[in-house]
Coordinates of C-alpha atoms in Angstrom, one line a residue:
Chain A
M1095 CA -19.7 71.7 23.0
A1096 CA -23.2 70.1 20.9
S1097 CA -26.7 70.3 21.9
L1098 CA -29.1 67.8 19.9
G1099 CA -32.9 67.6 21.1
N1100 CA -32.6 66.4 24.7
S1101 CA -28.7 65.1 24.0
T1102 CA -26.2 67.8 24.8
N1103 CA -22.2 66.7 25.0
I1104 CA -22.5 64.3 22.5
F1105 CA -20.0 64.2 19.9
W1106 CA -19.8 62.4 16.3
Q1107 CA -17.2 59.6 16.2
E1108 CA -16.1 59.4 13.0
C1109 CA -15.0 55.7 12.2
P1110 CA -12.0 55.0 9.7
V1111 CA -13.9 52.3 7.9
G1112 CA -16.8 54.0 5.9
K1113 CA -19.6 53.1 3.9
L1114 CA -17.5 53.1 1.2
E1115 CA -15.3 50.7 2.2
R1116 CA -18.1 48.3 3.3
Q1117 CA -19.8 48.2 0.0
R1118 CA -16.3 47.5 -1.3
L1119 CA -15.7 44.4 0.6
I1120 CA -19.0 42.6 0.1
N1121 CA -19.5 44.2 -3.7
Q1122 CA -22.7 46.3 -3.2
K1123 CA -24.7 49.2 -2.2
G1124 CA -26.5 50.1 0.8
C1125 CA -30.1 51.6 0.4
V1126 CA -33.6 50.8 2.0
V1127 CA -36.2 48.9 0.1
W1128 CA -39.3 50.3 2.2
I1129 CA -42.3 48.4 1.1
T1130 CA -45.7 50.0 2.3
G1131 CA -49.3 48.7 1.6
L1132 CA -52.3 47.5 3.6
S1133 CA -52.3 44.4 6.0
G1134 CA -52.1 41.0 3.9
S1135 CA -51.1 43.1 0.7
G1136 CA -48.0 41.2 0.4
K1137 CA -45.1 43.0 1.9
S1138 CA -44.0 39.9 4.1
T1139 CA -44.1 38.0 1.3
L1140 CA -42.7 40.1 -1.3
A1141 CA -39.9 40.9 1.8
C1142 CA -39.3 36.9 2.3
S1143 CA -39.1 36.7 -1.8
L1144 CA -36.7 39.3 -2.8
S1145 CA -34.3 38.5 -0.1
R1146 CA -34.1 34.8 -1.2
E1147 CA -33.6 35.9 -4.6
L1148 CA -30.9 38.5 -3.5
H1149 CA -29.5 35.9 -1.6
T1150 CA -29.6 33.9 -5.0
K1151 CA -27.4 36.6 -6.1
G1152 CA -24.6 36.3 -3.4
K1153 CA -26.2 39.9 -2.4
L1154 CA -26.8 41.0 1.9
S1155 CA -29.7 41.5 2.5
Y1156 CA -31.6 41.9 5.9
V1157 CA -35.4 42.6 6.2
L1158 CA -36.7 44.9 9.2
D1159 CA -40.3 43.5 9.3
G1160 CA -42.6 46.0 11.7
D1161 CA -44.4 43.0 13.2
N1162 CA -41.1 41.6 14.3
L1163 CA -39.8 45.1 15.7
R1164 CA -42.4 45.0 17.7
H1165 CA -41.4 42.1 20.0
G1166 CA -37.8 43.8 20.1
L1167 CA -36.8 47.3 19.3
N1168 CA -40.4 49.0 19.3
K1169 CA -41.9 46.7 22.4
D1170 CA -42.3 49.5 24.4
L1171 CA -44.7 51.2 21.8
G1172 CA -48.6 50.4 21.0
F1173 CA -50.8 51.8 18.4
K1174 CA -52.0 55.1 19.2
A1175 CA -51.0 57.4 16.7
E1176 CA -48.0 58.6 18.3
D1177 CA -46.6 55.7 19.1
R1178 CA -47.5 54.7 15.2
A1179 CA -45.2 57.5 13.9
E1180 CA -42.6 56.7 16.4
N1181 CA -42.6 53.3 15.4
I1182 CA -42.1 54.4 12.1
R1183 CA -39.2 56.6 12.7
R1184 CA -37.3 54.3 14.6
V1185 CA -37.4 51.7 11.4
G1186 CA -36.3 54.2 9.2
E1187 CA -33.2 55.2 11.5
V1188 CA -32.6 51.3 11.8
A1189 CA -32.8 51.0 8.3
K1190 CA -30.5 54.0 7.5
L1191 CA -28.3 52.2 9.6
F1192 CA -28.1 49.0 8.1
A1193 CA -27.6 51.0 4.9
D1194 CA -24.8 52.3 5.9
A1195 CA -23.2 49.3 6.9
G1196 CA -23.7 48.5 3.2
L1197 CA -26.4 45.9 3.2
I1198 CA -29.6 45.9 1.3
C1199 CA -32.6 46.7 4.5
I1200 CA -35.9 45.3 3.0
A1201 CA -38.7 47.3 5.4
S1202 CA -41.9 46.1 5.6
L1203 CA -44.2 47.8 7.2
I1204 CA -47.9 49.1 6.5
S1205 CA -46.7 53.0 7.2
P1206 CA -49.9 54.2 6.4
Y1207 CA -49.0 57.6 6.7
R1208 CA -47.3 59.7 3.8
K1209 CA -46.1 62.0 6.5
D1210 CA -44.3 59.3 8.2
R1211 CA -42.4 57.4 5.0
D1212 CA -41.3 60.6 3.9
A1213 CA -39.4 61.7 7.0
C1214 CA -37.8 58.1 6.7
R1215 CA -37.1 58.8 2.7
A1216 CA -35.5 62.2 4.7
M1217 CA -33.0 60.6 6.5
L1218 CA -31.3 58.7 3.9
P1219 CA -29.0 60.5 1.0
D1220 CA -30.5 60.7 -2.1
K1221 CA -32.3 57.6 -4.4
N1222 CA -31.0 55.7 -1.5
F1223 CA -34.6 55.0 -0.3
I1224 CA -36.4 53.2 -2.9
E1225 CA -40.5 52.9 -2.1
V1226 CA -42.4 49.7 -3.0
F1227 CA -46.3 50.2 -2.8
M1228 CA -48.2 47.1 -2.7
N1229 CA -51.2 48.4 -4.5
M1230 CA -53.7 45.6 -3.8
P1231 CA -57.6 46.5 -3.8
L1232 CA -58.7 46.6 0.0
E1233 CA -61.2 44.0 -1.1
L1234 CA -58.4 41.2 -2.0
C1235 CA -56.7 42.3 1.2
E1236 CA -59.9 41.3 3.3
A1237 CA -61.0 38.2 1.6
R1238 CA -57.0 37.2 1.7
D1239 CA -56.9 38.2 5.8
S1240 CA -54.6 35.7 6.4
K1241 CA -54.3 37.2 10.0
G1242 CA -57.5 37.3 10.6
L1243 CA -57.6 41.0 11.1
Y1244 CA -59.9 42.3 9.4
K1245 CA -62.9 40.2 10.3
L1246 CA -61.2 41.6 14.3
A1247 CA -61.9 45.1 12.6
R1248 CA -65.8 44.6 11.3
A1249 CA -66.3 43.1 14.1
G1250 CA -65.2 46.6 16.0
K1251 CA -62.9 44.3 17.3
I1252 CA -59.5 46.5 16.8
N1253 CA -59.7 50.1 16.3
G1254 CA -58.4 52.3 14.4
F1255 CA -57.5 49.7 11.8
T1256 CA -56.0 50.5 8.3
G1257 CA -58.2 50.4 5.4
I1258 CA -61.1 50.2 7.9
D1259 CA -61.9 53.0 10.8
D1260 CA -57.7 54.3 9.8
P1261 CA -56.9 55.6 6.4
Y1262 CA -54.3 54.3 4.2
E1263 CA -52.3 57.2 1.9
P1264 CA -50.7 56.1 -1.2
P1265 CA -47.8 57.0 -2.1
L1266 CA -47.5 60.2 -4.5
S1267 CA -44.2 59.3 -6.2
C1268 CA -42.8 55.9 -5.3
E1269 CA -40.1 54.2 -7.1
I1270 CA -41.8 50.7 -7.5
E1271 CA -45.7 49.4 -7.3
M1272 CA -47.1 46.5 -7.0
Q1273 CA -50.4 45.8 -8.7
Q1274 CA -52.8 43.9 -10.5
K1275 CA -53.3 43.1 -14.4
D1276 CA -56.6 41.9 -15.7
G1277 CA -57.2 41.2 -12.2
V1278 CA -54.8 38.9 -11.4
C1279 CA -51.9 39.2 -8.8
P1280 CA -47.9 39.2 -9.2
T1281 CA -46.8 36.0 -8.1
P1282 CA -43.6 36.6 -5.7
A1283 CA -41.3 35.5 -7.9
D1284 CA -42.5 38.2 -10.3
M1285 CA -42.4 41.3 -7.8
A1286 CA -39.3 40.0 -6.4
A1287 CA -37.8 40.5 -9.8
Q1288 CA -39.5 43.5 -10.5
V1289 CA -37.3 44.7 -7.3
V1290 CA -34.1 42.9 -8.4
S1291 CA -34.4 44.8 -11.8
Y1292 CA -34.4 47.8 -10.6
L1293 CA -31.6 47.6 -8.1
E1294 CA -29.9 46.5 -11.4
E1295 CA -30.8 49.2 -12.9
K1296 CA -29.5 51.8 -10.4
G1297 CA -26.1 49.4 -9.3
Y1298 CA -26.9 48.4 -6.4
L1299 CA -26.0 45.1 -6.5
H1300 CA -22.4 46.2 -7.6
N1301 CA -19.5 48.2 -6.3
Q1302 CA -17.7 49.2 -9.5
Chain B
M1457 CA -53.8 36.1 18.4
A1458 CA -50.4 37.2 19.9
S1459 CA -50.1 39.9 23.1
L1460 CA -46.9 41.6 23.8
G1461 CA -46.6 44.0 26.1
N1462 CA -48.5 47.0 24.6
S1463 CA -48.6 45.0 21.4
T1464 CA -51.3 43.0 20.2
N1465 CA -52.0 41.0 16.7
I1466 CA -48.6 41.2 16.0
F1467 CA -47.5 37.6 14.2
W1468 CA -44.1 36.6 14.1
Q1469 CA -42.8 36.5 10.4
E1470 CA -40.5 33.6 9.4
C1471 CA -38.4 34.3 6.4
P1472 CA -36.3 31.5 4.2
V1473 CA -33.2 33.0 4.3
G1474 CA -32.0 33.2 7.4
K1475 CA -28.5 34.2 9.9
L1476 CA -27.1 30.9 8.6
E1477 CA -27.6 31.4 5.6
R1478 CA -25.9 35.2 5.7
Q1479 CA -23.3 33.9 7.3
R1480 CA -22.2 31.6 5.0
L1481 CA -22.3 33.8 2.3
I1482 CA -20.0 36.4 4.1
N1483 CA -18.2 33.8 5.7
Q1484 CA -18.0 35.0 9.5
K1485 CA -20.3 34.7 12.2
G1486 CA -22.4 37.3 13.5
C1487 CA -22.2 38.3 17.2
V1488 CA -21.7 41.4 19.3
V1489 CA -18.9 43.4 21.1
W1490 CA -20.0 45.1 23.3
I1491 CA -17.4 47.7 25.1
T1492 CA -17.5 49.4 28.1
G1493 CA -15.9 52.2 30.1
L1494 CA -15.8 55.6 31.6
S1495 CA -16.1 58.6 29.1
G1496 CA -12.1 59.1 27.6
S1497 CA -11.3 55.2 28.8
G1498 CA -11.0 54.5 24.7
K1499 CA -14.2 53.0 23.6
S1500 CA -14.5 54.3 20.2
T1501 CA -10.7 54.4 20.0
L1502 CA -10.8 50.4 20.5
A1503 CA -14.2 50.4 18.2
C1504 CA -12.3 52.0 15.2
S1505 CA -9.0 50.4 15.5
L1506 CA -11.4 46.7 15.7
S1507 CA -13.5 47.7 12.8
R1508 CA -10.5 48.7 10.7
E1509 CA -8.6 45.6 11.9
L1510 CA -11.5 43.2 11.0
H1511 CA -11.8 45.1 7.6
T1512 CA -8.4 44.1 7.3
K1513 CA -9.7 40.7 7.3
G1514 CA -12.0 40.8 5.0
K1515 CA -14.8 40.6 7.4
L1516 CA -17.8 42.9 7.8
S1517 CA -18.4 44.8 11.0
Y1518 CA -20.6 47.9 11.7
V1519 CA -19.7 50.0 14.8
L1520 CA -22.7 51.3 16.9
D1521 CA -21.5 54.1 19.0
G1522 CA -23.5 55.6 21.4
D1523 CA -22.6 59.3 21.1
N1524 CA -23.7 58.4 17.5
L1525 CA -27.0 57.1 18.0
R1526 CA -28.0 59.7 19.8
H1527 CA -27.9 61.8 17.1
G1528 CA -30.5 59.4 14.9
L1529 CA -32.6 56.8 16.6
N1530 CA -31.8 57.9 19.9
K1531 CA -32.4 61.5 19.8
D1532 CA -35.4 61.2 21.8
L1533 CA -33.8 60.5 25.5
G1534 CA -32.1 62.3 27.8
F1535 CA -29.6 61.2 30.5
K1536 CA -32.3 60.5 33.3
A1537 CA -31.9 57.6 34.4
E1538 CA -34.9 55.9 32.6
D1539 CA -33.6 57.5 29.3
R1540 CA -30.4 55.5 30.2
A1541 CA -31.2 52.6 30.6
E1542 CA -34.0 52.7 27.5
N1543 CA -30.8 54.5 25.5
I1544 CA -28.8 51.2 26.5
R1545 CA -32.0 48.7 25.8
R1546 CA -32.2 50.3 22.2
V1547 CA -28.6 50.0 21.3
G1548 CA -28.6 46.2 22.1
E1549 CA -31.8 45.2 20.2
V1550 CA -30.3 47.2 17.3
A1551 CA -27.1 44.9 18.3
K1552 CA -29.1 42.2 18.2
L1553 CA -30.3 42.8 14.9
F1554 CA -26.9 43.2 13.6
A1555 CA -25.0 40.0 14.6
D1556 CA -28.6 38.3 13.4
A1557 CA -27.8 40.1 9.7
G1558 CA -24.6 38.0 10.1
L1559 CA -22.4 41.4 11.1
I1560 CA -19.6 41.4 14.1
C1561 CA -21.7 44.2 15.6
I1562 CA -19.5 46.5 17.7
A1563 CA -21.4 48.7 20.2
S1564 CA -19.1 51.4 22.4
L1565 CA -21.1 53.2 24.7
I1566 CA -20.2 54.0 28.3
S1567 CA -23.1 51.7 29.6
P1568 CA -22.2 52.1 33.4
Y1569 CA -24.4 49.9 35.0
R1570 CA -24.4 46.1 35.3
K1571 CA -27.8 45.2 34.6
D1572 CA -28.1 47.4 31.5
R1573 CA -25.5 45.3 29.9
D1574 CA -26.6 42.5 31.3
A1575 CA -30.1 42.9 29.5
C1576 CA -28.5 43.8 26.6
R1577 CA -26.5 40.1 26.6
A1578 CA -29.4 38.4 27.3
M1579 CA -31.1 39.7 24.5
L1580 CA -28.4 36.7 22.4
P1581 CA -28.0 33.9 22.3
D1582 CA -25.1 32.2 24.3
K1583 CA -21.8 33.5 23.9
N1584 CA -22.5 36.0 21.0
F1585 CA -22.4 39.2 23.3
I1586 CA -18.4 39.4 24.3
E1587 CA -18.4 42.1 26.6
V1588 CA -15.0 44.2 26.6
F1589 CA -14.5 46.2 29.7
M1590 CA -12.3 48.9 29.4
N1591 CA -10.8 49.0 33.0
M1592 CA -8.4 52.6 32.7
P1593 CA -8.2 54.1 36.2
L1594 CA -10.4 57.1 36.3
E1595 CA -7.6 59.3 36.8
L1596 CA -6.2 58.5 33.8
C1597 CA -9.4 59.3 31.7
E1598 CA -9.8 62.2 34.0
A1599 CA -6.7 63.6 32.6
R1600 CA -7.0 62.8 29.3
D1601 CA -10.5 64.6 28.9
S1602 CA -10.3 64.4 24.7
K1603 CA -13.9 65.8 25.4
G1604 CA -14.1 68.3 28.0
L1605 CA -16.9 66.4 30.0
Y1606 CA -14.3 65.8 33.6
K1607 CA -14.2 69.5 33.4
L1608 CA -17.8 70.5 32.9
A1609 CA -18.7 67.9 35.6
R1610 CA -15.9 69.0 38.5
A1611 CA -17.7 72.0 37.9
G1612 CA -20.9 70.7 38.3
K1613 CA -22.1 71.9 34.8
I1614 CA -23.0 68.2 34.4
N1615 CA -25.4 66.3 37.1
G1616 CA -25.0 63.0 37.1
F1617 CA -21.5 62.2 35.0
T1618 CA -20.0 58.9 35.3
G1619 CA -17.2 57.9 37.4
I1620 CA -17.9 61.8 39.0
D1621 CA -20.9 62.0 40.8
D1622 CA -23.0 58.8 38.9
P1623 CA -21.3 55.3 39.8
Y1624 CA -19.8 52.9 37.1
E1625 CA -20.2 48.8 37.8
P1626 CA -17.6 46.9 36.4
P1627 CA -18.5 43.6 34.7
L1628 CA -18.0 40.8 37.0
S1629 CA -16.9 38.3 34.1
C1630 CA -16.3 39.9 31.0
E1631 CA -14.8 38.5 28.3
I1632 CA -12.2 40.8 27.4
E1633 CA -10.3 43.5 30.2
M1634 CA -8.4 45.9 28.7
Q1635 CA -5.8 47.6 31.1
Q1636 CA -2.3 49.2 31.5
K1637 CA 0.7 47.4 32.3
D1638 CA 3.8 48.6 34.3
G1639 CA 2.0 52.1 34.1
V1640 CA 1.1 51.9 30.1
C1641 CA -1.8 51.9 28.0
P1642 CA -1.9 49.1 25.5
T1643 CA -1.7 51.1 21.8
P1644 CA -5.0 50.9 19.7
A1645 CA -3.4 48.4 17.4
D1646 CA -2.2 46.1 20.8
M1647 CA -5.7 46.3 21.7
A1648 CA -8.0 45.4 18.5
A1649 CA -5.2 42.4 18.1
Q1650 CA -6.8 40.9 21.5
V1651 CA -10.3 41.4 20.8
V1652 CA -9.4 39.5 17.0
S1653 CA -7.5 36.7 18.4
Y1654 CA -10.8 36.5 20.6
L1655 CA -12.8 36.4 17.6
E1656 CA -10.5 33.9 15.7
E1657 CA -10.1 31.6 18.5
K1658 CA -14.0 31.3 19.2
G1659 CA -15.1 30.7 15.1
Y1660 CA -16.4 34.0 14.4
L1661 CA -14.0 34.8 11.8
H1662 CA -15.2 31.8 9.9
N1663 CA -17.6 30.2 8.9
Q1664 CA -16.7 26.3 8.2

C-alpha cells in the first residue's frame, strides 16, 4: 500500500500509451519553456510570440500564464509567501503534465524566487526544463508599466511587489537569457526565434 | 483592475494562437471524457483502453488519473470532504486546460458527489464534458477488489470509503453509461469502442 504526504492507498496506474508514443504521433518532444522575469519584462509577449512561431512550424504548444491560472486552478490562492510558492508549484505540476502529453508547454510567471523555479525544474527529467530569463532593467519595466502596477506599488497600494518591495532572484544558470543590446530590446519575433533555435538545436521540434 | 477571489491585479492575457487553431493543427476537437464510478468499476481500465484506441486512430489524448495526480498536483490533499472536493476541482481545471489545448482529455476519478462533477461540467463550454458512468454493482467491484481497499474498508481500516461508508451519487443524466448485460461486463475494447463512437458521432475526432 502506498503512502505519500496526505495520501494513502494511492496506486500508480500505468497506461499503455506513453509519452514516447504521443511524441511520435505529433513529431515533437514534450518540454517546459519557463519564462521568468519582472512584471513588464515581456514574458507574456514572448509566450505569445513563441506559441505563434511554433504553430507556424506545425508544433503544438500551450501557454500557461500565471495571471490566467489565477482565474481558475489557482483562484483560491493570494499573494502571501506560501500562496505564491503554491501557485508556482501547481503551475510546475501542470506544466509537467503537458510536457508528458508531448506538448511544448510555455509557462509565463514572474516566479521571483530561485528555489520555487528550481523545484519546478526538479519535477522534470533532465534538460526538459528550459528556463528563459527576461533580464530587463527594472527602470525599463517600470517605465513600461503596461498594467499600471508599478505605480500602485510605488504609491504603497500594493505590498510585496516584485522589484519594488519584494526581491527578484535572477537565475544562476538559465538556458536562455533575453537582454537589451546597446540599450535596445530584442523584438518579440527575435526573442521567439532565439527560443525556437534552441528547441530546434536540442531536438524538441522533431521526434527522429 | 481585476479582483477575483483572493487575487487582485490579475489581467487576462489573450494569446494569438487559440483553441481553434490548435484543433485545426491536430485535426480533432478538445473535450473532457470524465469517467466516474466506484473503486474497482473499471475506470482506469477504460481510460487506458480508450487512450490506446484513440492513439490508433491518430488522435492525441491524455489521461488524468485521480490516483496519479495525488502523487503530484494534489499531493497536499487528503480525503477529508473539502480535500476531496478540492481534488476534483483541480482535476476539472486541469482537464479544462487540456481540452483548451485541443486534446481529448480522459479524467478517471471516483468523483462520488454529483455537485463536484457538475461543477467540473460547468467549467467547460456546452457539450465538451462527456460524463461516462461506470454503472457496475457494488458486489462486483467489491469482489474484484483489485487494490484490496474494500477489504480494508470492511475491516474498518479505511474510513469514508465510497460505497461502504460514504455514498456514491450516480449521475442523473450522463452522456454514456457502461453496464453489465445479462450479468456480463463489457470488455475494455467494447467500452472504448462505445466512447469512440460517441466522439466520432459528435465530431470530436475531426476538425472539418
